[in-house]
Short mmCIF file of C-alpha atoms and ligand atoms in Angstrom, two decimals:
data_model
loop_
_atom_site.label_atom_id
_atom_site.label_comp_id
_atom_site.label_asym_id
_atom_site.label_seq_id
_atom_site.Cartn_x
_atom_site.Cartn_y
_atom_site.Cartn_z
CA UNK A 542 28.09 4.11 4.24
CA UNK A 543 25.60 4.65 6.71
CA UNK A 544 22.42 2.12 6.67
CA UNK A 545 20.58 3.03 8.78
CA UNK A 546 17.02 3.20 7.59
CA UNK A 547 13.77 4.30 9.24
CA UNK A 548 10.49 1.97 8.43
CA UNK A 549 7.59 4.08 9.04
CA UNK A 550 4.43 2.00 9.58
CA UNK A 551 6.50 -0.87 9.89
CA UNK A 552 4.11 -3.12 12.43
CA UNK A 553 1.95 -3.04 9.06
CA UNK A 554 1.42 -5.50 5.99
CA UNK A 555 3.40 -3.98 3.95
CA UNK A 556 5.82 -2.70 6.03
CA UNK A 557 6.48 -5.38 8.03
CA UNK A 558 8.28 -7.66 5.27
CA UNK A 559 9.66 -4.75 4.14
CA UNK A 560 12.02 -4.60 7.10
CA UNK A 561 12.94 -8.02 7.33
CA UNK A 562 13.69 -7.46 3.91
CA UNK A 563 16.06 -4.51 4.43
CA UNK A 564 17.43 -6.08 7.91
CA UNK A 565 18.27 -9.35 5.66
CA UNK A 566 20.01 -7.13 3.39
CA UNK A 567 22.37 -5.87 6.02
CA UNK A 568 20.39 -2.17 6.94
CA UNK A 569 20.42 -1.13 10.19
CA UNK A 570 16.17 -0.88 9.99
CA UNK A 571 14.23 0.89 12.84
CA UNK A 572 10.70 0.75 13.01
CA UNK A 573 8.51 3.05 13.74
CA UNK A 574 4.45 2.49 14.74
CA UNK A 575 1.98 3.68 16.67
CA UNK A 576 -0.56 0.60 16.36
CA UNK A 577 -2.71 2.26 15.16
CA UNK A 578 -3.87 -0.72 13.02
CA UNK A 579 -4.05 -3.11 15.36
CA UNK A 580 -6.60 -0.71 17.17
CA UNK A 581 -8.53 -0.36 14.36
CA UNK A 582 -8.88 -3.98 14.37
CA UNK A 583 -9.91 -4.27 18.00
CA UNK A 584 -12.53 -0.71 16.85
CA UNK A 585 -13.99 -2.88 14.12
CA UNK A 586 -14.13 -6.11 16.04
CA UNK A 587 -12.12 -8.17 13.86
CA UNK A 588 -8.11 -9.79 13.72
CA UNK A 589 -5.83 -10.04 11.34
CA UNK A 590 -6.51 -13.63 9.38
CA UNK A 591 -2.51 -14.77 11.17
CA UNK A 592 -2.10 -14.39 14.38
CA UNK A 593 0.52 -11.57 14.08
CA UNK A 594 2.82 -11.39 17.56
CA UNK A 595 3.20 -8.61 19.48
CA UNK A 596 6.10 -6.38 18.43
CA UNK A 597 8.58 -7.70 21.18
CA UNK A 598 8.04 -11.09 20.50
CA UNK A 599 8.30 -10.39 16.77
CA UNK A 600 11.59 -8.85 16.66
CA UNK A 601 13.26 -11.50 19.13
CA UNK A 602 11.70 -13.80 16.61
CA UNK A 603 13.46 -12.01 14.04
CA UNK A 604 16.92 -11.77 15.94
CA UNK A 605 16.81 -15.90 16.91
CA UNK A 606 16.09 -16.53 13.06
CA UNK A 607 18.38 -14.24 11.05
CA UNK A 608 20.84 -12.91 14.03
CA UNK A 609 19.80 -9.32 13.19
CA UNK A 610 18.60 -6.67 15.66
CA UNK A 611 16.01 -4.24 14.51
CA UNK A 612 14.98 -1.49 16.50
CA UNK A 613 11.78 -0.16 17.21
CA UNK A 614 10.29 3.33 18.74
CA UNK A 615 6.70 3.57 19.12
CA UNK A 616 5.57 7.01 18.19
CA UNK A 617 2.53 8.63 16.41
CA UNK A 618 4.58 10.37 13.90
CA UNK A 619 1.62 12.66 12.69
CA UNK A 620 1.44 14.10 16.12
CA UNK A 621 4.68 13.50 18.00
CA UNK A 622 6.51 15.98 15.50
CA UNK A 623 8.92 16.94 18.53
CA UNK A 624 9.91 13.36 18.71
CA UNK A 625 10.09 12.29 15.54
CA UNK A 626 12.61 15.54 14.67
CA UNK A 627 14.74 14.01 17.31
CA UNK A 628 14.75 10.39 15.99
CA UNK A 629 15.70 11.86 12.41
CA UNK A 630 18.59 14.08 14.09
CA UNK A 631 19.89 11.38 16.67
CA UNK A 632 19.42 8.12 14.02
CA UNK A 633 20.74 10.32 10.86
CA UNK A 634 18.70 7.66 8.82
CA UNK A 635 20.14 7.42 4.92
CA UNK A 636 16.56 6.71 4.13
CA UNK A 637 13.19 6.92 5.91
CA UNK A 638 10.29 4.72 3.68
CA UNK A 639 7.03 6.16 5.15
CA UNK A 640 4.33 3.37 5.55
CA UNK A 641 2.61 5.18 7.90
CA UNK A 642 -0.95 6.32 7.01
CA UNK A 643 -4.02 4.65 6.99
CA UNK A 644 -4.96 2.61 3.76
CA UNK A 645 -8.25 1.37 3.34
CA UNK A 646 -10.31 2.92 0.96
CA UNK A 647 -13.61 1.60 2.38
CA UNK A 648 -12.22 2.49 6.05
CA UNK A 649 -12.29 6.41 4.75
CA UNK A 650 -15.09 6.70 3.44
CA UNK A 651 -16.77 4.77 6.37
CA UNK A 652 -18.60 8.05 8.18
CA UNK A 653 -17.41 11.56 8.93
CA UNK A 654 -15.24 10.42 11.60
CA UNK A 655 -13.51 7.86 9.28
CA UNK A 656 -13.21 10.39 6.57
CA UNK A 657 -11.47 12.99 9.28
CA UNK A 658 -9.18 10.99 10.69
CA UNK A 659 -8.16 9.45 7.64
CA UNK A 660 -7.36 12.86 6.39
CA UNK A 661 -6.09 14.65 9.95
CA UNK A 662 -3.36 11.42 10.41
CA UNK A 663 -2.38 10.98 6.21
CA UNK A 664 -1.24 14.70 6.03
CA UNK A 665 -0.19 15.46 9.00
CA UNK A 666 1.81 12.65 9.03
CA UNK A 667 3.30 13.23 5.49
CA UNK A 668 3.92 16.70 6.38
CA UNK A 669 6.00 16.12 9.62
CA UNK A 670 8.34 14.10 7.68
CA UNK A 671 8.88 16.70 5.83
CA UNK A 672 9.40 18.94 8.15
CA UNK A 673 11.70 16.69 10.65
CA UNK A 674 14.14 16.10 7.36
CA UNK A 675 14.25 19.81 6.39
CA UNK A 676 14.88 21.18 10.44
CA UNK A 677 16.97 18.48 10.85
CA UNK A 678 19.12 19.79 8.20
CA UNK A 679 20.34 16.05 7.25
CA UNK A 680 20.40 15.02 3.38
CA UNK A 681 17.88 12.04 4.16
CA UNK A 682 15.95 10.46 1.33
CA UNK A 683 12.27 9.75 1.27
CA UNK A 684 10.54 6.88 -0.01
CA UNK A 685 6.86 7.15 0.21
CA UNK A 686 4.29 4.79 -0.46
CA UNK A 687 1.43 6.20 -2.67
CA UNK A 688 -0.95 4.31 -5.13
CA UNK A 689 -2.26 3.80 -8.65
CA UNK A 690 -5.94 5.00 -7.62
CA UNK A 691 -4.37 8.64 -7.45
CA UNK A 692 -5.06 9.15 -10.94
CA UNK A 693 -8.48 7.31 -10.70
CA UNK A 694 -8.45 4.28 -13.00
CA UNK A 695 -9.44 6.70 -16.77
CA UNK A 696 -10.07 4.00 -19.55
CA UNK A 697 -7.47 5.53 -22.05
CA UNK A 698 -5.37 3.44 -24.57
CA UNK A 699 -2.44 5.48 -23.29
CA UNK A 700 -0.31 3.69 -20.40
CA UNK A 701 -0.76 5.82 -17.34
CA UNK A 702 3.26 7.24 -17.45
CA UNK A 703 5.01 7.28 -13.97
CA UNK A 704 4.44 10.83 -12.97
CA UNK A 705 4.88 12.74 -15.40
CA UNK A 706 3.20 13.62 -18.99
CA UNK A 707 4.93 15.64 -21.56
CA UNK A 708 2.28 18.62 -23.02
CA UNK A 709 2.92 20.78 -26.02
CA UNK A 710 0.41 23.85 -25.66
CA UNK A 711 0.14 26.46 -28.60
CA UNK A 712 1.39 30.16 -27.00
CA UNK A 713 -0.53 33.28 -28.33
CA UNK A 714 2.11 34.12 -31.10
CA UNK A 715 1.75 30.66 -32.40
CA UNK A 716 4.94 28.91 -31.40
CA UNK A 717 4.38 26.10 -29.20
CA UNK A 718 5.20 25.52 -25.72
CA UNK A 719 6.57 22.45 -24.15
CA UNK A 720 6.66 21.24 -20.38
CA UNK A 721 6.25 17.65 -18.53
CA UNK A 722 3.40 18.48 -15.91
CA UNK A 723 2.52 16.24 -13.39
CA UNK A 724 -0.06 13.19 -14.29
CA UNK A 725 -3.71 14.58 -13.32
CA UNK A 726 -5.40 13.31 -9.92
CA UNK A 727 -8.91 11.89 -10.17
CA UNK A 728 -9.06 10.19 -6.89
CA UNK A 729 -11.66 8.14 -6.06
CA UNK A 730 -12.15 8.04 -1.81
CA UNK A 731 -11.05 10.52 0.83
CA UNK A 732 -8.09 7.85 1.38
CA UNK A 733 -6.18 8.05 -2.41
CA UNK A 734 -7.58 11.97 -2.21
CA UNK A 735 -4.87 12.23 0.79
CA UNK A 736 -2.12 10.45 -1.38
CA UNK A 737 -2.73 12.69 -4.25
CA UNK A 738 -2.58 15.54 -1.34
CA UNK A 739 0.68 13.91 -0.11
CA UNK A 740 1.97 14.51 -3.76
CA UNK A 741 1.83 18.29 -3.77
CA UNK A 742 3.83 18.21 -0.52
CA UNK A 743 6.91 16.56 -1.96
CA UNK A 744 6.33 18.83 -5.02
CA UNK A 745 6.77 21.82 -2.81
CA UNK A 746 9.65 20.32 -0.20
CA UNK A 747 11.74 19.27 -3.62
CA UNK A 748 10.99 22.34 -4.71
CA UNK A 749 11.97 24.86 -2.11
CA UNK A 750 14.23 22.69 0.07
CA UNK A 751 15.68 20.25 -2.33
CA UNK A 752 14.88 16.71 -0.20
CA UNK A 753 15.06 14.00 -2.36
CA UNK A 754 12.26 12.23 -2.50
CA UNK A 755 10.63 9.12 -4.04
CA UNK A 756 7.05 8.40 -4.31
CA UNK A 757 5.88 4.82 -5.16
CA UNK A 758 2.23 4.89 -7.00
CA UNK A 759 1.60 1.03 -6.20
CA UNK A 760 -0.76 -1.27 -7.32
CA UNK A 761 -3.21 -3.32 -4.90
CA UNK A 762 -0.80 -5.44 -3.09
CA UNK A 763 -2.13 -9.64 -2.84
CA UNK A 764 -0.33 -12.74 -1.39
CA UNK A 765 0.77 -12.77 2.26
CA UNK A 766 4.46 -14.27 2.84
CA UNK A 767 8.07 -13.40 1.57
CA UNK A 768 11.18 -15.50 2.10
CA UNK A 769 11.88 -13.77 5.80
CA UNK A 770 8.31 -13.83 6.51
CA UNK A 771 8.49 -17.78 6.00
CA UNK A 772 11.76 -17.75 8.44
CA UNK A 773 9.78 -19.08 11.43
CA UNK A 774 5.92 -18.88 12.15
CA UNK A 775 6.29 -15.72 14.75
CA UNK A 776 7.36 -14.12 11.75
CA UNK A 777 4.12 -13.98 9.64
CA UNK A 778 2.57 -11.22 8.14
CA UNK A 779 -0.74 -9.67 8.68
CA UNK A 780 -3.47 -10.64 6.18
CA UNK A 781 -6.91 -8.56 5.90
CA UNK A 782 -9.72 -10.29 4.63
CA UNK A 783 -12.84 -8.21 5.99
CA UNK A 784 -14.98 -5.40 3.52
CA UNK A 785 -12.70 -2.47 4.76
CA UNK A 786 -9.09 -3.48 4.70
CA UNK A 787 -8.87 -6.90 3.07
CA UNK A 788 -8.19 -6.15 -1.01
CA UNK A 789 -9.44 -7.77 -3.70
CA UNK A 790 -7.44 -11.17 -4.78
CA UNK A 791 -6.81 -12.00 -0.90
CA UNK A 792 -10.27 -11.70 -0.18
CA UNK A 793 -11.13 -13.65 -3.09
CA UNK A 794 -8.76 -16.55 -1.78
CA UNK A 795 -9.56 -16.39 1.93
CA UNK A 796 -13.68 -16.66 0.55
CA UNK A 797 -12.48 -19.61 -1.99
CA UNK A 798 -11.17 -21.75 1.27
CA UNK A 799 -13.88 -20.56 3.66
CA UNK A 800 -16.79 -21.07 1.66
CA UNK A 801 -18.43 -17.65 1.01
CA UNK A 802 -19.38 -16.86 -2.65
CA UNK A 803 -16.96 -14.65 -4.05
CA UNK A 804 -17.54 -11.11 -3.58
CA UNK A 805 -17.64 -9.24 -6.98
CA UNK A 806 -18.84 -5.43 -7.14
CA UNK A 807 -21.12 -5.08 -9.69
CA UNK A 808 -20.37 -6.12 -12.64
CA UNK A 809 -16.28 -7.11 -12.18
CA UNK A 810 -15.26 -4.96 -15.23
CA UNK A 811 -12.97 -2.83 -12.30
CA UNK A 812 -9.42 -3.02 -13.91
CA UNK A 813 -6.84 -2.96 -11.32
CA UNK A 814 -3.13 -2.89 -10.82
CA UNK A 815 -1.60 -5.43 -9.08
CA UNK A 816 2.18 -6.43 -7.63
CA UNK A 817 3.03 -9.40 -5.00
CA UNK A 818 4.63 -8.69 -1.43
CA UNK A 819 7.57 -10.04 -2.68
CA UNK A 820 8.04 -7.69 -5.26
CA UNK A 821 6.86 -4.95 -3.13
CA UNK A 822 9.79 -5.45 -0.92
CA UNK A 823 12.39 -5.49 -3.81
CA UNK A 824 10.86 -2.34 -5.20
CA UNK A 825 11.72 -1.19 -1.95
CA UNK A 826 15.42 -1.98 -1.47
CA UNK A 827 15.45 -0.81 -5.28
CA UNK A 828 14.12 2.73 -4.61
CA UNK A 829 16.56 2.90 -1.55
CA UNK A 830 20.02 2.11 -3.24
CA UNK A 831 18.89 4.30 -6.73
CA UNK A 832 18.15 8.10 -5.21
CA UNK A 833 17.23 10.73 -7.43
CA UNK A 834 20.50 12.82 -7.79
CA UNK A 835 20.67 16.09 -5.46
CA UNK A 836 18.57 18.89 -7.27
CA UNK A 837 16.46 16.18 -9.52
CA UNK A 838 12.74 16.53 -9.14
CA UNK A 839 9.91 13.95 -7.30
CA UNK A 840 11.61 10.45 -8.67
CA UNK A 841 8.01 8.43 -9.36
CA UNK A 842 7.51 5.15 -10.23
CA UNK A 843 4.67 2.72 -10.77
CA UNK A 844 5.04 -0.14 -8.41
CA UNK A 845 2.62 -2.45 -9.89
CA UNK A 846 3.55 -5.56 -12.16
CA UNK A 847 0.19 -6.52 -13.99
CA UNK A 848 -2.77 -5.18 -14.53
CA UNK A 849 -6.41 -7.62 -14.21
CA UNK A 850 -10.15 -7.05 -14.06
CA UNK A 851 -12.36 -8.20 -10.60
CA UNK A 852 -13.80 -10.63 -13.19
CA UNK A 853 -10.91 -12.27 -14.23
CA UNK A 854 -9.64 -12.87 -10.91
CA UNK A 855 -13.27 -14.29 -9.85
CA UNK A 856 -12.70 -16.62 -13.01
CA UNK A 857 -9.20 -17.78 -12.02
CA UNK A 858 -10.24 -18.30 -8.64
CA UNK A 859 -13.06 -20.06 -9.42
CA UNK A 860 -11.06 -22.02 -11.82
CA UNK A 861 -8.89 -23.08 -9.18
CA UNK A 862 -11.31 -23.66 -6.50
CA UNK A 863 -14.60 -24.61 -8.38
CA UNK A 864 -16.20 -21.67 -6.17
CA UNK A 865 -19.25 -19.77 -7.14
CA UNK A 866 -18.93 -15.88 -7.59
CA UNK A 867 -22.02 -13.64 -6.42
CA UNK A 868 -22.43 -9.96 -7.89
CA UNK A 869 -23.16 -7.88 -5.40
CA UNK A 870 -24.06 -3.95 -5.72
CA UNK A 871 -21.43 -1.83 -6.01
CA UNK A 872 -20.78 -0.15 -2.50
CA UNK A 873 -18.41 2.64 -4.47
CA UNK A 874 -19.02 5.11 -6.37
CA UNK A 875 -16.38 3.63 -9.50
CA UNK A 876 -17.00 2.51 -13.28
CA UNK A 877 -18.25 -0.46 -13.41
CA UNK A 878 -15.78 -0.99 -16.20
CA UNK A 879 -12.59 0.26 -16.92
CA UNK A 880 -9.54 -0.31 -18.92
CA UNK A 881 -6.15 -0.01 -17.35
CA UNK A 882 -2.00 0.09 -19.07
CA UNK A 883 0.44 0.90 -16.58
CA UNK A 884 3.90 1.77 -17.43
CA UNK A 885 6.41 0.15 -15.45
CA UNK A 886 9.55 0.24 -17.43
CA UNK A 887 11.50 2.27 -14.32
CA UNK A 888 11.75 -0.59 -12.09
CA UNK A 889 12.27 -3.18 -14.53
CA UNK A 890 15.09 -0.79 -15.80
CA UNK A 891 16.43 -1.57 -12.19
CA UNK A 892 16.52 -5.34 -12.71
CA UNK A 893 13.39 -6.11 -11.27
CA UNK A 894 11.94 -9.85 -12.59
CA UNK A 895 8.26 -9.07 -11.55
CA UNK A 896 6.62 -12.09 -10.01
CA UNK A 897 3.24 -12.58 -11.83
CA UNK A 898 -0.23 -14.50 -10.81
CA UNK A 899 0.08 -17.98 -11.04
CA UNK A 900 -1.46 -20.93 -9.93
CA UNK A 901 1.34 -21.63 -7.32
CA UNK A 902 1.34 -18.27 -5.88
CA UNK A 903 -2.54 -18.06 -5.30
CA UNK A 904 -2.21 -22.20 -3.86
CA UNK A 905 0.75 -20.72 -1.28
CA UNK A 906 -1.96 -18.07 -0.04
CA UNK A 907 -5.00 -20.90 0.20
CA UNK A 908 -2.66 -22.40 1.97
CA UNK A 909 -2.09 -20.26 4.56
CA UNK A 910 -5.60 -19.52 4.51
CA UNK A 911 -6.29 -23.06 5.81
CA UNK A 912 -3.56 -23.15 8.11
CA UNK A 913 -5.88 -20.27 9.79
CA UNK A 914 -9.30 -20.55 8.96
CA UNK A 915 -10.76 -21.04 11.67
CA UNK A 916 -9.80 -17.71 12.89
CA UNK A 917 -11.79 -16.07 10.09
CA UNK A 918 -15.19 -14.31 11.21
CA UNK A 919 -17.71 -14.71 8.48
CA UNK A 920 -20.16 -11.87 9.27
CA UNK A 921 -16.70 -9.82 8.75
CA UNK A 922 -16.43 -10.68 5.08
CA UNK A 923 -19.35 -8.45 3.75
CA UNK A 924 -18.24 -4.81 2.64
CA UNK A 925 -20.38 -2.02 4.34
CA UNK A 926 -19.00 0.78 4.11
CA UNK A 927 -20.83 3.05 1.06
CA UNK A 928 -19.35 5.73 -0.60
CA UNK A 929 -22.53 7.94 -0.72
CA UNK A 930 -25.87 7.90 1.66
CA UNK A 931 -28.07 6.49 -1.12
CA UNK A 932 -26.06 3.22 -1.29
CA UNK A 933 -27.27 0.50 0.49
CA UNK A 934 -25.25 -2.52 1.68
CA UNK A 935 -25.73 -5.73 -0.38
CA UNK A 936 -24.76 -8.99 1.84
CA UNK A 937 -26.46 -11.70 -0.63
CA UNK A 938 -26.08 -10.44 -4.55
CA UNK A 939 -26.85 -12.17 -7.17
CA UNK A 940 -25.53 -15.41 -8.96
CA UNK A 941 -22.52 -14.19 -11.49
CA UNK A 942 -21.87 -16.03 -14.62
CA UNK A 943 -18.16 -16.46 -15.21
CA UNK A 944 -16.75 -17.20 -18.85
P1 NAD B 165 -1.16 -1.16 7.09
O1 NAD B 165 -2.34 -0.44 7.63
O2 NAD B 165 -1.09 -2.63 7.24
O3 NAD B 165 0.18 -0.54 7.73
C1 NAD B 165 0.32 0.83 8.02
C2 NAD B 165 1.08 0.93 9.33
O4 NAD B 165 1.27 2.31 9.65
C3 NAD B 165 0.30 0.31 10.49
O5 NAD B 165 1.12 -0.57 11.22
C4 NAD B 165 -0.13 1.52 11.35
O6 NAD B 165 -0.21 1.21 12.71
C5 NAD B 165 0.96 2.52 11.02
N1 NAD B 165 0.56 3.92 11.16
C6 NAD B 165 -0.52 4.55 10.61
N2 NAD B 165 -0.55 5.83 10.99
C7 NAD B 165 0.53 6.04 11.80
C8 NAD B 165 1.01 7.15 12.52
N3 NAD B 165 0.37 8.31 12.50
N4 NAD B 165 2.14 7.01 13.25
C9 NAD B 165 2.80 5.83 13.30
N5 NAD B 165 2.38 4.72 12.63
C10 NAD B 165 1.24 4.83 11.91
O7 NAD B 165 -1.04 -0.75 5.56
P2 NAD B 165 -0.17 -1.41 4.40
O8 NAD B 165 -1.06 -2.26 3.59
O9 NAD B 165 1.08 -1.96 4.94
O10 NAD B 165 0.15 -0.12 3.52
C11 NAD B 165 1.32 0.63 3.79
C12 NAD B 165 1.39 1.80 2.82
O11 NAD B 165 1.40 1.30 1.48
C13 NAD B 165 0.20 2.74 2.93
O12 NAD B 165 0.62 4.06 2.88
C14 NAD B 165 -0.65 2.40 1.73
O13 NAD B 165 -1.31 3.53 1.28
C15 NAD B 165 0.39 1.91 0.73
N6 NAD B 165 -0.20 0.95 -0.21
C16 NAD B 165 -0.72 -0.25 0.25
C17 NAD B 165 -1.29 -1.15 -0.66
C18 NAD B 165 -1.90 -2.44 -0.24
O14 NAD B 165 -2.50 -3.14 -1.09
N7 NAD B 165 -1.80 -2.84 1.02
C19 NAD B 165 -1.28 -0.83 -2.03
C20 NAD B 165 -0.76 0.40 -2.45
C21 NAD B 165 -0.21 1.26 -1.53
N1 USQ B 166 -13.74 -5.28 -5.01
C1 USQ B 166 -14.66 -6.27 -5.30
N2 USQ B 166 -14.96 -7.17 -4.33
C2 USQ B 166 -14.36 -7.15 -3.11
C3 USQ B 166 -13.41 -6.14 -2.82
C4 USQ B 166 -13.12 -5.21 -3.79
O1 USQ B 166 -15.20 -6.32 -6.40
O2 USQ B 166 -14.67 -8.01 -2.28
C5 USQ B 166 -13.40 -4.27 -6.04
C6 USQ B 166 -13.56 -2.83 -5.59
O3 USQ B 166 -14.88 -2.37 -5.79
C7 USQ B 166 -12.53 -2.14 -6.47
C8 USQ B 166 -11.43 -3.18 -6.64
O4 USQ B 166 -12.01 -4.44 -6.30
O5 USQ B 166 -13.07 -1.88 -7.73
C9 USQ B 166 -10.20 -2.95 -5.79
O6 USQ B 166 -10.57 -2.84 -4.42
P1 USQ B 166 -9.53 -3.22 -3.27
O7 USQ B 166 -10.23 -3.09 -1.97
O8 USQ B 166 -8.86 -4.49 -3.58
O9 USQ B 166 -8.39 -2.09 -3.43
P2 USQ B 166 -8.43 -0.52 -3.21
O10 USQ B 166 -9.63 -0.05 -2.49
O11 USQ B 166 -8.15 0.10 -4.52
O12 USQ B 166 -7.19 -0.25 -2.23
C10 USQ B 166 -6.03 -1.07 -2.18
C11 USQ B 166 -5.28 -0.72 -0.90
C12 USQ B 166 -4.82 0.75 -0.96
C13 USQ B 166 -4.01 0.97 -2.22
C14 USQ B 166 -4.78 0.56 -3.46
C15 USQ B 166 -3.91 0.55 -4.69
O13 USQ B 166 -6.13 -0.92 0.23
O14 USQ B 166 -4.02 1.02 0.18
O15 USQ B 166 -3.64 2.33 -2.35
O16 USQ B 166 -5.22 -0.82 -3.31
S1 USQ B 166 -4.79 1.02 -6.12
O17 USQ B 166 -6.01 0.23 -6.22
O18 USQ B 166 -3.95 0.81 -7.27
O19 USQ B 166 -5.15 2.41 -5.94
#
């Protein structure tokens, strides 16, 4: 068999473990990046929370600790298309998981600039995938990272299904027709708008050209290390803690250990989906060795293992920690409060054993946390990037009473 498999985006957080994951697991993993992330960081003044290694030193840290070699290419796949069609034709990849766009929310919907780029390197990268696989004329499988927020978060009691949703609509002459159509998208910044974009593309290249493809809707993705990550210090992963690209729970944790209040949005009644890097890099292997079939439609799956509110993560932090949580104004335009049941039966029908928030897992975090705090930049913590012009940026809020 071949293993070869092609990590798009794999300098990044979650791509990162993801190939020391695969490479563990006896894949042949090449990386792919353009940095493009770490220039952001040096754009916005600001470093990941570890001090992650440059990517030469990383994967000779990787071959001294696990005797693996993983290659890389540097390439910016949503403009090098020439390039990228080569690496597809010349590497013959079993699978290529596509990392590659840029993530943050708040980051897209920073100014006009933010909002275009976003947008210009999302598709456009999406779309040359596609279009290396197909010219290449190689049976490769795609496994794409998407997200819950594509279908925006709707309080419903009925479990958001993974993809797709059965309909029975009443034709003129009265008998009734039935179809599964895809799940509605209600996305919520120009960032998940490109991932629900990214979803009509593989609808289309199934369609028409038969690639096999599966798309991963995951949940926000907390904790920091995996079992490779923890191999040897040059190893770690990244970790985001500042208002555009540090997420919810890890911010939370990195504020608990630093000091700050904790950051709530409003009121804290935001339901979320959630999964650890540990399980994101099982899902991972898991989509990889269980393709859809040749001629089966856009496999989708929800890659999230619990669901919580902002609120009751401030609680169990503060809980924890015996920090104080601050609401501040809401700096999206979101519900304040939402409900949230995700189904997630598909993975779980693969064997995976989610790991779920505990008191350990958030300690192991805090713990890094301190090993690094003194690289953390305070004035970085505050989120100011506003969804609309009328929002203003709130750096002080208000106390927050926890139950
Ligand atoms: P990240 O920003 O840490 O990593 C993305 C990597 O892709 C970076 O190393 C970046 O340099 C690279 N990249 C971006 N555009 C590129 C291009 N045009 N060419 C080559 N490389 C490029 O993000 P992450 O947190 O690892 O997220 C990875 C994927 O998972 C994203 O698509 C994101 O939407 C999805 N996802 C992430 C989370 C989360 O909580 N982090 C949750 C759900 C889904
Ligand atoms: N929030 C706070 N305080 C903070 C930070 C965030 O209350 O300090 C709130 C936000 O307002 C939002 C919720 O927490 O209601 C989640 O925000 P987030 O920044 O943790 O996550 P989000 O913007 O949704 O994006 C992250 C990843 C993205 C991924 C997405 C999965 O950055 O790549 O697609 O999670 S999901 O949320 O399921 O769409």
């Amino acid at each position: 068999m071949d293993t070869t498999v092609l990590i798009l985006g794999g300098d990044g957080f979650c791509g990162w473990p993801t190939a020391l994951h695969l490479s563990r697991h006896g894949y042949h993993v090449v990386i792919v990046d353009n940095f493009s992330r770490r220039k952001i960081d040096v754009d916005l003044g600001l470093e990941s929370l570890t001090p992650i290694l440059p990517m030469e030193a990383r994967l000779a840290a990787w071959r001294r600790a696990s005797g693996n070699t993983i290659d890389f290419i540097m390439m910016d796949i949503a403009r090098e298309y020439d390039r990228l069609l080569e690496v597809v034709r010349t590497m013959r990849p079993q699978a290529v998981v596509h990392f590659a766009e840029q993530r943050a929310a708040p980051y897209s919907m920073r100014d006009s600039a933010c909002k275009r780029y976003t947008v210009n390197n999302n598709l456009n990268a999406t779309h040359n995938v596609l279009c290396a696989i197909v010219e290449s004329g190689l049976d490769v499988h795609l496994v794409h990272l998407g997200s819950m927020g594509v279908y925006g978060y709707a309080t419903t009691q009925m479990p958001i299904p993974e993809g797709y949703l059965p309909v029975s609509i009443q034709a003129p002459d009265g008998s009734r027709v039935e179809r599964e159509i895809m799940y509605p998208p209600a996305p919520g910044s120009v960032y998940h708008m490109t991932k629900t974009q990214d979803a009509l593309f593989f609808y289309f290249y199934n369609k028409n050209d038969g690639i096999r493809i599966t798309d991963l809707h995951q949940g926000i993705v907390w904790g920091t290390a995996t079992d490779e990550t923890g191999m040897s210090e040059a190893l770690v992963n990244r970790f985001d803690y500042d208002g555009d690209y540090g997420t919810v729970l890890n911010r939370f944790l990195v504020q608990s250990v630093v000091g700050h209040p904790l950051t709530v949005h409003g009121t804290g009644g935001q339901t979320r989906a959630f999964i650890h890097i540990r399980d994101t890099v099982k899902c991972i292997k898991l989509a990889i060795e269980n393709p859809p079939l040749p001629g089966e439609r856009v496999k989708i799956f929800n890659q999230a293992t619990e669901t919580w509110s902002v609120k009751e993560l401030a609680t169990l932090v503060s809980r924890l920690t015996g920090c104080e949580a601050r609401s501040y104004a809401d700096p999206r335009k979101e519900d304040q409060e939402n409900g949230l049941i995700v189904e997630n039966g598909k993975f779980r029908s693969l064997g995976l054993k989610p790991v779920t928030l505990s008191e350990g897992l958030m300690n192991e975090v805090r713990d890094v946390v301190s090993r690094y705090r003194h690289r953390c930049t305070l004035t970085k913590i505050p989120c100011t990037s506003v969804w609309t012009a009328g929002q203003k940026t709130d750096t002080g809020g208000v106390p927050l009473t926890l139950a």
